[in-house]
Structures are given as C-alpha cells and as structure tokens.
C-alpha cells in the first residue's frame, strides 16, 4: 500500500493506493474527523459488478448511509443527473453534515465532486476511483464539472476531496479499452516530469496492458506524485497546471468531432503524437527527441480510426475550445522530458499539417 500526500495549503489530503482497501473508508473518516453521514454515488456498472462487495464492507457502518446509482456514460455527466442527485440528497434528508463518496470513473467522480461543491454551498466529499484513468488523473486535483450545451466540463468548480482511496481490485474488471484509455494519461505524465518515470514505462512498454497489482500500484503512485507536484504549485490552472493538458487540445478535437464515441485517454494518445509533430514543426522539439518519442508512443495503439476526417472541421472545433482566445489555438508542446512549453500559438497551416501527418501512424 502506498500513500501520497497532496500538500495543498488549504485542504491538504492523502491518496491511498493498494489492494482491497475499501474497508479503510471508516478509518479515513475517523482520522480526518469528517462528517460520517455517507451519500454514496456509484457508477451503475461498478454497482453491477462490485455492489455486493461494497455493501458487505459497509454493512455495519455506524451512521446514516444512502447509495445512489449514476448511469454509466459521458452523456450522464449532465444537469439532469445533477438534478437527480440534489433531489435524492433532499428527499433523504441529507444536510451539511454529509460526506459524498464517489465510487466510479471520471464521470461519477466529476459530477459527484460538483454536487458536493454546490449542495448547501459545499459539503465534504471523497473519491474512490474504479477506472485507471480516474486513478491516475481525475480523482485527484479537485477539478469537478458537468457538460452543458454540447461543451465538456463547461460548468464546474475547483473543489478538493477529503481523501482518495484507490482500491486496485476494482481495476481487474475493466475492459481493455478502458485500460488503453488510462494508459493515455499515464503516457502524458511520462513526458511531464523526469526521465526516471519515462524510462520505467519505456522498459515495460510491452506489458503495460497486462500489469499486475504491484507494478500498477507503483505506476499509479508515480502519476499521482507528478500530479500533486503540479497541482500544489498551481491549483486553479493559472500557469503550470496547463502542462497537465499536454496532448489534450488535439484530443478534445477528435473527441468532439467523433461525438464522444471514443475514450478520452485513447484520444490523448493521438493528441500526444500530434503535440510531438507540431512541436517539431515549430522548431521546439529536436529531431532525435521526435524520433525517440514517436517510436515509444507507436507501441500504444489508441484503438480507433481517425483517418480521413475533415481537417478543416477538426480545426474549427479545436478553435472553439474554451481555453482559446481571439481566434488563436493555444497548445501545450513538449520540448524534452520535463521541458514543456505552454500557451504556444500555432498557425492554422501548421495545425492542418500536423493533423495530416498524424494519419495512419498507429496502423
Ligand atoms: P467513465 O467514468 O465513463 O468510466 C468508463 C467506463 O468504465 C464506464 O462505462 C463505467 O461504467 C465503467 N467502469 C468504471 N469502473 C469499472 C470497473 N471497475 N470495472 C468495469 N467497468 C467499470 O470514464 P473515465 O475514463 O473513468 O473518465 C472520463 C471522464 O473523466 C470524462 O468525463 C473526463 O472529462 C473526466 N476527466 C476529469 C479529469 C479531472 O481532473 N477531473 C481528468 C481527466 C478526465
Ligand atoms: N486533468 C487535468 C487537470 O487535472 O488539470
């Protein structure tokens, strides 16, 4: 079991990563002197597969407890689901002394966090991530949101959880596409910080899809350490935190173009490739680095076809990303490992060149 501190000035907390650690809920609540009336929001698939185990773990829980299902799917990160959450909280008489607990992937985590941030002007919440993507990324850092009017994460808040319990036993039931999606974010981290983590992944690249729990524990912990170092320095994304969006401008373009039919982390794999191509094109990344990084990433097929898409339309979608201003797309571009340029404005022709160059790469 590993514990990683997120040492924020206000609201510091800890992420615990290990196998079969669900039973730590009660001790975490006691240790942090949190409210113990539990309002659990659980992904519907997780409930189907793991609901029995979860209920058993909580069978002698000493305070009030309710369990509400969140339907699986990005389309449920919506106002309608939020409405249902507020209504359940009120009809079951949950008050300010509530601890909302999210058990699921990023969808459940993001909407639960936003419900916690807004219900009665803010109640406590905790995250129990059950996807690889949520374990390495969305459960930590306090970005909470819902989608609205066709735009992802457009309504939200920065609101930190009180604790995060990453129980590796959940990850065993993930379909392969969800593992690939989580890998997308893990690969992103490998370029952000130092060469040790990159080398670890490079050495193990052949068997990253079938990781056993010890390696998974190590990799997840390393990712969280990197995320912690960034978030502690820039909680609300004024500058440094933008590096966590490496590959994401392109990824969001593909996701939106394909109507969110592809997994976020899989789109990030293609987004990383695009970031390398654009960085090289703009003279930021050296040829040896470009060759080395693209050879590495080639081993991780994102599992969806992005060839033959209308690039003008893709560009238009990227231009409308909420992070852009005055008709310019801002990119996060890697130069070397641990050397990331933010707010890079690229010409349209360079972006179109990148989209064309990226085609057919993973075949
Ligand atoms: P998800 O929550 O939709 O989960 C993916 C699928 O896996 C779902 O079908 C779910 O039912 C299923 N599932 C979950 N746990 C399972 C398990 N243990 N076994 C079997 N199936 C399981 O998707 P995700 O990839 O976890 O998260 C994506 C969301 O996260 C997006 O909405 C994205 O915007 C958000 N996100 C947020 C942040 C952040 O910092 N807050 C960062 C990255 C992504
Ligand atoms: N997933 C990007 C961030 O947390 O900032």
Short mmCIF file of C-alpha atoms in Angstrom, two decimals, residues 124-354:
data_model
loop_
_atom_site.label_atom_id
_atom_site.label_comp_id
_atom_site.label_asym_id
_atom_site.label_seq_id
_atom_site.Cartn_x
_atom_site.Cartn_y
_atom_site.Cartn_z
CA UNK A 124 -17.37 17.19 2.11
CA UNK A 125 -16.60 14.51 -0.46
CA UNK A 126 -14.20 11.65 -1.13
CA UNK A 127 -13.16 9.78 -4.25
CA UNK A 128 -12.92 6.04 -4.79
CA UNK A 129 -11.77 5.74 -8.43
CA UNK A 130 -12.56 2.49 -10.23
CA UNK A 131 -11.04 3.17 -13.68
CA UNK A 132 -7.36 3.50 -14.47
CA UNK A 133 -7.98 6.98 -15.86
CA UNK A 134 -9.72 8.11 -12.68
CA UNK A 135 -7.00 6.51 -10.55
CA UNK A 136 -4.15 8.37 -12.25
CA UNK A 137 -5.92 11.61 -13.03
CA UNK A 138 -9.50 12.67 -12.39
CA UNK A 139 -9.81 11.57 -8.74
CA UNK A 140 -7.01 13.94 -7.70
CA UNK A 141 -6.64 17.69 -8.14
CA UNK A 142 -10.15 18.96 -7.49
CA UNK A 143 -11.43 19.65 -10.98
CA UNK A 144 -15.16 18.93 -10.83
CA UNK A 145 -17.65 19.55 -13.62
CA UNK A 146 -20.64 18.66 -15.73
CA UNK A 147 -21.07 19.04 -19.50
CA UNK A 148 -23.61 21.55 -20.80
CA UNK A 149 -24.95 22.65 -24.19
CA UNK A 150 -22.65 20.26 -26.02
CA UNK A 151 -19.48 21.55 -24.31
CA UNK A 152 -17.49 19.32 -21.99
CA UNK A 153 -16.77 20.42 -18.42
CA UNK A 154 -18.15 23.91 -19.09
CA UNK A 155 -19.84 24.21 -15.68
CA UNK A 156 -17.73 23.27 -12.71
CA UNK A 157 -15.63 24.19 -9.73
CA UNK A 158 -12.24 23.58 -8.22
CA UNK A 159 -13.14 21.60 -5.11
CA UNK A 160 -10.80 19.16 -3.42
CA UNK A 161 -11.82 15.79 -1.97
CA UNK A 162 -11.08 14.98 1.66
CA UNK A 163 -9.40 11.70 0.76
CA UNK A 164 -8.90 9.37 -2.20
CA UNK A 165 -8.90 5.58 -1.85
CA UNK A 166 -7.63 3.81 -4.95
CA UNK A 167 -8.50 0.15 -4.49
CA UNK A 168 -6.66 -1.77 -7.21
CA UNK A 169 -9.05 -4.72 -7.01
CA UNK A 170 -11.64 -2.64 -8.90
CA UNK A 171 -9.34 -2.27 -11.90
CA UNK A 172 -9.32 -6.04 -12.57
CA UNK A 173 -12.77 -5.88 -14.15
CA UNK A 174 -12.03 -3.04 -16.57
CA UNK A 175 -12.47 -3.78 -20.28
CA UNK A 176 -9.28 -3.48 -22.38
CA UNK A 177 -10.42 -0.20 -23.97
CA UNK A 178 -10.61 1.41 -20.52
CA UNK A 179 -7.06 0.25 -19.72
CA UNK A 180 -5.82 1.79 -23.00
CA UNK A 181 -7.66 4.99 -22.10
CA UNK A 182 -5.95 5.13 -18.69
CA UNK A 183 -2.61 4.48 -20.39
CA UNK A 184 -3.13 7.64 -22.46
CA UNK A 185 -2.96 9.77 -19.31
CA UNK A 186 -0.09 7.69 -17.89
CA UNK A 187 1.92 8.29 -21.09
CA UNK A 188 1.18 12.00 -20.76
CA UNK A 189 2.73 12.04 -17.26
CA UNK A 190 5.86 10.31 -18.53
CA UNK A 191 6.75 13.42 -20.57
CA UNK A 192 5.98 15.96 -17.85
CA UNK A 193 8.50 15.43 -15.12
CA UNK A 194 11.72 13.43 -15.11
CA UNK A 195 13.43 10.72 -17.11
CA UNK A 196 13.05 8.04 -14.40
CA UNK A 197 9.33 7.59 -14.94
CA UNK A 198 9.69 7.77 -18.72
CA UNK A 199 12.40 5.08 -18.61
CA UNK A 200 10.26 2.88 -16.35
CA UNK A 201 7.43 2.97 -18.89
CA UNK A 202 9.77 2.59 -21.86
CA UNK A 203 11.31 -0.54 -20.31
CA UNK A 204 7.90 -2.04 -19.55
CA UNK A 205 6.12 -0.85 -22.69
CA UNK A 206 5.45 -4.41 -23.95
CA UNK A 207 3.45 -5.46 -20.90
CA UNK A 208 1.78 -2.24 -19.77
CA UNK A 209 -1.62 -3.57 -20.85
CA UNK A 210 -1.44 -6.55 -18.52
CA UNK A 211 0.05 -5.02 -15.41
CA UNK A 212 -0.07 -6.96 -12.18
CA UNK A 213 -1.04 -5.15 -9.00
CA UNK A 214 2.46 -4.35 -7.68
CA UNK A 215 3.50 -2.58 -10.91
CA UNK A 216 0.12 -0.91 -11.15
CA UNK A 217 0.48 0.39 -7.60
CA UNK A 218 3.90 1.82 -8.47
CA UNK A 219 2.80 3.43 -11.75
CA UNK A 220 -0.39 4.94 -10.30
CA UNK A 221 1.56 6.33 -7.33
CA UNK A 222 4.19 7.89 -9.61
CA UNK A 223 1.47 9.58 -11.68
CA UNK A 224 -0.21 10.95 -8.56
CA UNK A 225 3.12 12.28 -7.26
CA UNK A 226 3.60 14.16 -10.53
CA UNK A 227 0.04 15.48 -10.46
CA UNK A 228 0.45 16.50 -6.83
CA UNK A 229 3.65 18.45 -7.56
CA UNK A 230 1.86 20.37 -10.29
CA UNK A 231 -1.46 20.99 -8.53
CA UNK A 232 0.18 22.12 -5.30
CA UNK A 233 2.00 24.82 -7.28
CA UNK A 234 -0.99 25.94 -9.32
CA UNK A 235 -4.31 24.64 -8.02
CA UNK A 236 -6.53 26.74 -10.29
CA UNK A 237 -4.57 26.48 -13.56
CA UNK A 238 -3.15 29.97 -13.85
CA UNK A 239 0.05 28.65 -15.44
CA UNK A 240 1.97 25.47 -14.56
CA UNK A 241 -1.14 23.23 -14.31
CA UNK A 242 -1.66 23.75 -18.04
CA UNK A 243 1.08 21.15 -18.62
CA UNK A 244 -1.43 18.52 -17.47
CA UNK A 245 -3.29 19.31 -20.69
CA UNK A 246 -0.44 18.02 -22.86
CA UNK A 247 -2.00 16.40 -25.94
CA UNK A 248 -5.47 17.45 -24.83
CA UNK A 249 -6.21 20.23 -27.35
CA UNK A 250 -5.95 17.74 -30.21
CA UNK A 251 -7.60 15.00 -28.11
CA UNK A 252 -10.65 17.18 -27.36
CA UNK A 253 -10.87 17.98 -31.09
CA UNK A 254 -11.02 14.29 -32.03
CA UNK A 255 -13.45 13.50 -29.19
CA UNK A 256 -15.81 16.28 -30.16
CA UNK A 257 -15.55 15.52 -33.90
CA UNK A 258 -16.41 11.88 -33.21
CA UNK A 259 -19.26 12.87 -30.85
CA UNK A 260 -17.53 11.40 -27.80
CA UNK A 261 -17.78 7.87 -29.22
CA UNK A 262 -14.09 7.33 -28.37
CA UNK A 263 -12.43 7.09 -24.96
CA UNK A 264 -10.81 10.26 -23.63
CA UNK A 265 -7.43 8.68 -22.84
CA UNK A 266 -7.29 6.97 -26.26
CA UNK A 267 -7.76 10.38 -27.86
CA UNK A 268 -4.93 11.65 -25.63
CA UNK A 269 -2.57 9.05 -27.19
CA UNK A 270 -3.23 10.55 -30.64
CA UNK A 271 -3.10 14.03 -29.08
CA UNK A 272 0.39 13.34 -27.74
CA UNK A 273 1.56 12.25 -31.18
CA UNK A 274 0.10 15.46 -32.65
CA UNK A 275 1.85 17.53 -29.96
CA UNK A 276 5.19 15.94 -30.96
CA UNK A 277 4.57 16.65 -34.65
CA UNK A 278 3.54 20.27 -34.04
CA UNK A 279 6.41 20.87 -31.63
CA UNK A 280 8.89 19.53 -34.20
CA UNK A 281 7.25 21.59 -36.95
CA UNK A 282 7.53 24.75 -34.83
CA UNK A 283 11.19 24.05 -34.14
CA UNK A 284 10.72 23.35 -30.44
CA UNK A 285 11.48 19.62 -30.38
CA UNK A 286 14.76 18.27 -31.73
CA UNK A 287 14.80 15.57 -34.42
CA UNK A 288 16.40 12.95 -32.09
CA UNK A 289 13.74 13.60 -29.43
CA UNK A 290 10.97 13.47 -32.02
CA UNK A 291 12.24 10.13 -33.35
CA UNK A 292 12.64 8.65 -29.86
CA UNK A 293 9.27 9.80 -28.51
CA UNK A 294 7.26 8.83 -31.58
CA UNK A 295 8.86 5.36 -31.61
CA UNK A 296 7.84 4.95 -27.96
CA UNK A 297 4.26 6.10 -28.44
CA UNK A 298 3.78 3.94 -31.55
CA UNK A 299 3.57 0.92 -29.25
CA UNK A 300 0.26 2.15 -27.85
CA UNK A 301 -2.42 1.83 -30.47
CA UNK A 302 -5.35 4.02 -29.38
CA UNK A 303 -7.78 1.55 -30.95
CA UNK A 304 -9.87 3.94 -33.04
CA UNK A 305 -9.67 5.10 -36.64
CA UNK A 306 -9.04 8.81 -37.07
CA UNK A 307 -8.01 8.75 -40.73
CA UNK A 308 -9.87 10.67 -43.43
CA UNK A 309 -11.55 13.13 -41.06
CA UNK A 310 -12.38 16.61 -42.37
CA UNK A 311 -9.35 18.54 -41.06
CA UNK A 312 -10.85 22.00 -41.64
CA UNK A 313 -13.80 20.98 -39.46
CA UNK A 314 -11.48 19.47 -36.85
CA UNK A 315 -9.53 22.76 -36.79
CA UNK A 316 -12.76 24.72 -36.37
CA UNK A 317 -13.75 22.53 -33.42
CA UNK A 318 -10.34 22.99 -31.79
CA UNK A 319 -10.59 26.75 -32.25
CA UNK A 320 -13.77 26.76 -30.16
CA UNK A 321 -12.14 25.05 -27.18
CA UNK A 322 -12.96 27.03 -24.03
CA UNK A 323 -9.24 27.69 -23.39
CA UNK A 324 -8.75 29.71 -26.59
CA UNK A 325 -8.94 33.45 -27.05
CA UNK A 326 -9.11 35.79 -30.06
CA UNK A 327 -9.16 33.21 -32.82
CA UNK A 328 -5.87 31.53 -31.86
CA UNK A 329 -5.47 27.98 -30.60
CA UNK A 330 -3.10 27.66 -27.65
CA UNK A 331 -1.11 24.44 -27.39
CA UNK A 332 0.95 22.76 -24.71
CA UNK A 333 4.02 21.44 -26.53
CA UNK A 334 6.78 19.12 -25.32
CA UNK A 335 10.40 20.01 -25.99
CA UNK A 336 12.02 17.26 -23.94
CA UNK A 337 11.05 15.23 -20.90
CA UNK A 338 10.25 17.70 -18.14
CA UNK A 339 10.50 20.62 -20.54
CA UNK A 340 7.04 21.66 -21.62
CA UNK A 341 6.06 24.89 -23.35
CA UNK A 342 2.59 26.31 -22.57
CA UNK A 343 0.40 28.83 -24.42
CA UNK A 344 2.07 28.15 -27.81
CA UNK A 345 0.08 29.76 -30.61
CA UNK A 346 0.29 27.86 -33.87
CA UNK A 347 -0.67 28.93 -37.39
CA UNK A 348 -3.62 27.19 -38.99
CA UNK A 349 -1.40 25.70 -41.71
CA UNK A 350 0.85 24.08 -39.10
CA UNK A 351 -2.12 22.56 -37.30
CA UNK A 352 -3.54 21.20 -40.57
CA UNK A 353 -0.08 19.82 -41.43
CA UNK A 354 0.02 18.10 -38.02
#
